[in-house]
Tab-separated table of C-alpha atoms in Angstrom:
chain	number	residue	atom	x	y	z
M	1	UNK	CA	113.032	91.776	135.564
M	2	UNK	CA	109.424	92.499	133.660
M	3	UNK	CA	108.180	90.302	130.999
M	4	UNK	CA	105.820	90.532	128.903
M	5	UNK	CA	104.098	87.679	126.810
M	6	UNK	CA	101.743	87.349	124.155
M	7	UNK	CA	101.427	84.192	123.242
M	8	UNK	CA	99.158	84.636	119.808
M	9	UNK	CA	101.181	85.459	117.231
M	10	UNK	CA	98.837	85.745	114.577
M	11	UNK	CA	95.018	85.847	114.878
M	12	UNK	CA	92.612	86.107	111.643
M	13	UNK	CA	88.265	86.334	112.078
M	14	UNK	CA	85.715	87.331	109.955
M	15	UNK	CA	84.146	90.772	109.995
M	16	UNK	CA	81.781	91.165	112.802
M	17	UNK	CA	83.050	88.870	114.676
M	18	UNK	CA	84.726	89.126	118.631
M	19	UNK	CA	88.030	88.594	119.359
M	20	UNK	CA	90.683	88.718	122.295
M	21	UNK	CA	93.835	89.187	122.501
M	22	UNK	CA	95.503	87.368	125.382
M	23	UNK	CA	98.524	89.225	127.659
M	24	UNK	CA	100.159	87.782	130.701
M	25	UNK	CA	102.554	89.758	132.201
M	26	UNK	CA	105.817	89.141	135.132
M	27	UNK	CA	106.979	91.818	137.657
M	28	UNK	CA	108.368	91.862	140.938
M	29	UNK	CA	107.348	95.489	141.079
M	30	UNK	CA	104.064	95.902	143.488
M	31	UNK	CA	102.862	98.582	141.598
M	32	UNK	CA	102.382	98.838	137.899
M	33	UNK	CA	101.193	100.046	134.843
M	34	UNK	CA	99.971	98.283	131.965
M	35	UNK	CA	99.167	99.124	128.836
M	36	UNK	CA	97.663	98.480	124.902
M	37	UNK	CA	99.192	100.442	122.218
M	38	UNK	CA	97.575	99.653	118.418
M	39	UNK	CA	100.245	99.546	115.605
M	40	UNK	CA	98.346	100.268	111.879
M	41	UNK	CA	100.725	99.419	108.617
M	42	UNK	CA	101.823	103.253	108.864
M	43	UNK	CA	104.053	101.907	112.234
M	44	UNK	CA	102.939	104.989	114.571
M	45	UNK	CA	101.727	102.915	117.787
M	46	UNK	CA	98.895	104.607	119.048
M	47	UNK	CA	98.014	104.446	122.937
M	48	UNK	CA	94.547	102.566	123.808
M	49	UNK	CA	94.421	102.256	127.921
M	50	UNK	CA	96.158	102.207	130.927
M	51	UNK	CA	95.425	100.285	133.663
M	52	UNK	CA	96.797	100.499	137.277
M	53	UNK	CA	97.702	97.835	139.065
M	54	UNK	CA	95.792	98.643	142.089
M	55	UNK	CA	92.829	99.069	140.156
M	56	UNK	CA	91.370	95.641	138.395
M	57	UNK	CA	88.093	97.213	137.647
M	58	UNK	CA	87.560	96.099	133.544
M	59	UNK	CA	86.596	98.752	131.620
M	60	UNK	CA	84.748	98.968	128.241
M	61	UNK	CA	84.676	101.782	125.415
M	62	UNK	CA	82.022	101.609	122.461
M	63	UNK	CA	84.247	98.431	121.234
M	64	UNK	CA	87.113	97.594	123.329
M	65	UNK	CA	87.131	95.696	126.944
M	66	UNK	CA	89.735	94.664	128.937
M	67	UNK	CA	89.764	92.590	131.851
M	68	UNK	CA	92.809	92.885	134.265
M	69	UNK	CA	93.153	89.638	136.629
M	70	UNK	CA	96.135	90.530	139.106
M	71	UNK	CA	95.228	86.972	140.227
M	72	UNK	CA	96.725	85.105	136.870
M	73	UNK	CA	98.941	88.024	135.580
M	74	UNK	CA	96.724	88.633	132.740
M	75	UNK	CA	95.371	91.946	130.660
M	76	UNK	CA	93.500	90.514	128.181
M	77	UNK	CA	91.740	93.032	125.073
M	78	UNK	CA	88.252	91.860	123.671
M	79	UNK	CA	87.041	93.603	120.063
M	80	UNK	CA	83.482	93.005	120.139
M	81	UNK	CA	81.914	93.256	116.418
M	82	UNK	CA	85.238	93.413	114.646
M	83	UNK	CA	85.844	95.934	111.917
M	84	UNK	CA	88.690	95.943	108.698
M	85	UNK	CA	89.694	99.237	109.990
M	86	UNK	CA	90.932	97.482	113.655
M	87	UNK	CA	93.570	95.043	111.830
M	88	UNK	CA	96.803	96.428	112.909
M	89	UNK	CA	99.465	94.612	115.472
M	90	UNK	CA	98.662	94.979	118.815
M	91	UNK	CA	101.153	95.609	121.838
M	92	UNK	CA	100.406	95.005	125.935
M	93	UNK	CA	103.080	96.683	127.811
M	94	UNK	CA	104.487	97.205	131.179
M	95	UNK	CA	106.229	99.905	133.688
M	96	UNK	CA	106.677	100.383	136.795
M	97	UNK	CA	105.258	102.882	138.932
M	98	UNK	CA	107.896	103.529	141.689
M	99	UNK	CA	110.983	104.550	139.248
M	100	UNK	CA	108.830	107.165	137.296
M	101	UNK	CA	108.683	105.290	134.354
M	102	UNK	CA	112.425	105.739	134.022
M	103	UNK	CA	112.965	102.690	132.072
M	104	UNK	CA	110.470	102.892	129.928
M	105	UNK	CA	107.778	100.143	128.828
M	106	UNK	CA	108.620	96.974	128.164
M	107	UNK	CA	106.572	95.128	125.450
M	108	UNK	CA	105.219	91.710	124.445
M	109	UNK	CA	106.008	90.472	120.693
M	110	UNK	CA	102.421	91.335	119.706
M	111	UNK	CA	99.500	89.704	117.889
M	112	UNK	CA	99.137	90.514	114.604
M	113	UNK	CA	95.157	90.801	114.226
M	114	UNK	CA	93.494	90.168	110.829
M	115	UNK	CA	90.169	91.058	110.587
M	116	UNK	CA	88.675	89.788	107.197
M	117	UNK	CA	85.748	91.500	105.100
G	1	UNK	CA	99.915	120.373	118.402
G	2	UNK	CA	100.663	117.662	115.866
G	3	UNK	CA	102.078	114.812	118.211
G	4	UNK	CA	105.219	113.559	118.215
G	5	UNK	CA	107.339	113.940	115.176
G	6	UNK	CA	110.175	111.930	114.270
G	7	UNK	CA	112.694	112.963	111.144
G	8	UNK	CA	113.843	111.128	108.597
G	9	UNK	CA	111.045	108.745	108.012
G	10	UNK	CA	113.154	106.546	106.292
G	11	UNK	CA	117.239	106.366	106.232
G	12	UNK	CA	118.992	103.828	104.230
G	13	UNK	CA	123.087	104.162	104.484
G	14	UNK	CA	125.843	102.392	104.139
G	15	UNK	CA	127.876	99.924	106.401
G	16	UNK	CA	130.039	102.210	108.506
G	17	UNK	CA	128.726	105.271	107.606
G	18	UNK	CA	127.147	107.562	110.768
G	19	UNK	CA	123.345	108.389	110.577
G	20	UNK	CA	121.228	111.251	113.087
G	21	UNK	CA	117.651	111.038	113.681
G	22	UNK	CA	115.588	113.660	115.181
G	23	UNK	CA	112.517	113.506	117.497
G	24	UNK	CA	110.355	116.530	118.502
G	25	UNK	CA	108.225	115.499	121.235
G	26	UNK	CA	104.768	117.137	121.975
G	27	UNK	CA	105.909	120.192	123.251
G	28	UNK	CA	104.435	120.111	126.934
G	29	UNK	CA	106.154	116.697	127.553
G	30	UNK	CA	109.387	116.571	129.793
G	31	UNK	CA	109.992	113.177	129.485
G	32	UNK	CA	111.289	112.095	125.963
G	33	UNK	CA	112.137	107.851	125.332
G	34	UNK	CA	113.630	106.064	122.267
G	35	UNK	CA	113.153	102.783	121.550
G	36	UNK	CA	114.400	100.449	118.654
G	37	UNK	CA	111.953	97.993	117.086
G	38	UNK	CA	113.078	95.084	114.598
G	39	UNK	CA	110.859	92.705	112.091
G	40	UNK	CA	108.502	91.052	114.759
G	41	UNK	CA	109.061	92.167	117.514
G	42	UNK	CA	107.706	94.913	120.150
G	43	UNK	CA	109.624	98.154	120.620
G	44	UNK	CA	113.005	97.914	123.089
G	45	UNK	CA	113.832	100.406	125.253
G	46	UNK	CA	117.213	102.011	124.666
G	47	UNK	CA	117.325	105.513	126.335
G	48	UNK	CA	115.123	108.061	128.341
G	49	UNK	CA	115.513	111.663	129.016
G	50	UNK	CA	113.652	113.999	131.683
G	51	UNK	CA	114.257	117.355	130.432
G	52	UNK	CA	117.978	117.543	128.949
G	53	UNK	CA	119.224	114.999	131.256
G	54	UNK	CA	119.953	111.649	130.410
G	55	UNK	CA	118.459	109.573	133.348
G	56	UNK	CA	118.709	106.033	132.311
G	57	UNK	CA	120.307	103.784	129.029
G	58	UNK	CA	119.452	99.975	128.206
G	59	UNK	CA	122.688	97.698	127.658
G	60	UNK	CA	121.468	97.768	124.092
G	61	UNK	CA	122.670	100.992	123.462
G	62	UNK	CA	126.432	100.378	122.810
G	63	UNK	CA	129.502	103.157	122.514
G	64	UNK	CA	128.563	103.270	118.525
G	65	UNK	CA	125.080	104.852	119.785
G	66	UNK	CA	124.542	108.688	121.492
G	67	UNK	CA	121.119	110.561	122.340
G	68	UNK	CA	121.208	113.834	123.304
G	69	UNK	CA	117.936	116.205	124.267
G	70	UNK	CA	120.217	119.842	124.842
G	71	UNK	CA	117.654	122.169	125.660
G	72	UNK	CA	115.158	119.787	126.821
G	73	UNK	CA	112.677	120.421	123.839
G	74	UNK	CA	113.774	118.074	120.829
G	75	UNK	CA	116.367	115.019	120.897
G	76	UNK	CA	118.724	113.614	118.511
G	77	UNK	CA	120.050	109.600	118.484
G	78	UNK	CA	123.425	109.452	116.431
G	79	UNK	CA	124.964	105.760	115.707
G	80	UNK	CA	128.152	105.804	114.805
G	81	UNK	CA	130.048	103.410	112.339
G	82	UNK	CA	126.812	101.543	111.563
G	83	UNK	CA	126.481	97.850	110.967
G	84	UNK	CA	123.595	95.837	109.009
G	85	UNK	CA	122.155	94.990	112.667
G	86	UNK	CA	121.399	98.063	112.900
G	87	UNK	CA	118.698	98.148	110.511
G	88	UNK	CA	115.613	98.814	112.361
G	89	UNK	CA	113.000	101.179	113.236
G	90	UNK	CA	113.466	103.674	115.834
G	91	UNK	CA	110.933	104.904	117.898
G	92	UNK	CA	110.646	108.220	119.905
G	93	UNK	CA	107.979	108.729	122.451
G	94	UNK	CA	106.831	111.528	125.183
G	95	UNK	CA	105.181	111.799	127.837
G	96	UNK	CA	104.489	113.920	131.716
G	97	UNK	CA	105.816	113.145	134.653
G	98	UNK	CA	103.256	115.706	136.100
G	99	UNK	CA	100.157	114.286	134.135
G	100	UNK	CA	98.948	110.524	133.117
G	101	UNK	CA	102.137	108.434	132.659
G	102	UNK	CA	100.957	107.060	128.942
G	103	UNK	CA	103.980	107.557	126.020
G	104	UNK	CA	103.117	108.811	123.028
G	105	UNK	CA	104.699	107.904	120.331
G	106	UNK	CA	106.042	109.072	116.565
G	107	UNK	CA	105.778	107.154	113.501
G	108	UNK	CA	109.358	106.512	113.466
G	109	UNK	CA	112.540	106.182	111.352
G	110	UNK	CA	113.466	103.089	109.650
G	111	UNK	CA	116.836	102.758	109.256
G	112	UNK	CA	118.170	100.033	106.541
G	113	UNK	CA	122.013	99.333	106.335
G	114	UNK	CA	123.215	98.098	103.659
């Protein structure tokens, strides 16, 4: 069975500052996907990265890093300089790679991030 | 194309009344999902189609719930007598089994049973 766990609930910073969002993950599956989806007020989730689970190389866009430890279990999302406009829940989530994504992601609870001006 | 749209955006209905929601995936996408989200929580896998079949259902989705995808393009979920724990949002996402394997997803319909 995949879990998924993210164990902040609720997180609240100033504007400008960083924050990370923590995700540690189960699977008895070898290979993997993981993933960050953003959820605004509107409800649409909107995709951010994929990560394989051969591949632990962290990655950064303008923003955004993550840092995939296979090691610990953990995907964790940094927001360097946060912004109003990046409050939203947040969502790490899981498949598997050998069944062809045929049942689907499974999610964490999220971390609802509130980024005040 | 527009993404992944989901109709109605909002449904509220009566105890034991039956409700139908659409989803019309991005139209390049063979693989079509719902998923049911509730007040805190992440989305919850009920149901996933490649083309028109159905390949795989979660034990969430009881005999009171149907999802069918007959010509492989759009999809329609149909729950039958419904109950107030049904009240939710439902989520629809699509994706490529020949491209990256990321879902995309619709903005949903929230469904409130009163």
């Amino acid at each position: 069975a995949q879990k998924v766990t993210q164990a902040q609930t609720e997180i609240s910073v100033v504007e400008k500052e960083d924050v990370t969002l923590d995700c540690v993950y189960e699977t008895r599956d070898t290979t993997y996907y993981l993933f960050w989806y953003k959820q605004p007020p509107s409800g649409e989730l909107v995709f951010l990265i994929r990560r394989n689970s051969f591949d632990e190389q962290n990655e950064i866009s303008g923003r955004y890093s993550w840092n995939f430890q296979k090691s610990t279990s953990s995907f964790n999302f940094t927001i360097t300089a946060s912004q109003v406009v990046d409050s939203a829940v947040y969502f790490c989530a899981l498949s598997d790679i050998a069944g062809g994504g045929a049942d689907g992601l499974t999610f964490g609870k999220g971390t609802h991030l509130i980024i005040q001006p | 194309d527009t993404g992944v749209s989901q109709n109605p955006r909002h449904k509220i209905t009566k105890r034991g009344q039956n409700v139908t929601f659409r989803c019309d995936p991005i139209s390049e996408h063979n693989r079509l999902y719902w998923y049911r989200q509730t007040l805190g929580q992440g989305p919850e896998f009920l149901t996933y189609f490649q083309n028109e079949a159905q390949l795989e259902k979660s034990r969430l989705l009881s005999d009171r719930f149907s999802a069918e995808r007959p010509k492989g393009s759009f999809s329609t979920l149909e729950i039958q007598r419904t109950e107030q724990g049904d009240s939710a949002m439902y989520l629809c996402a699509s994706s490529s089994s020949g491209g990256a394997p990321e879902a995309f997803f619709g903005q949903g319909t929230r469904l409130t049973v009163v």
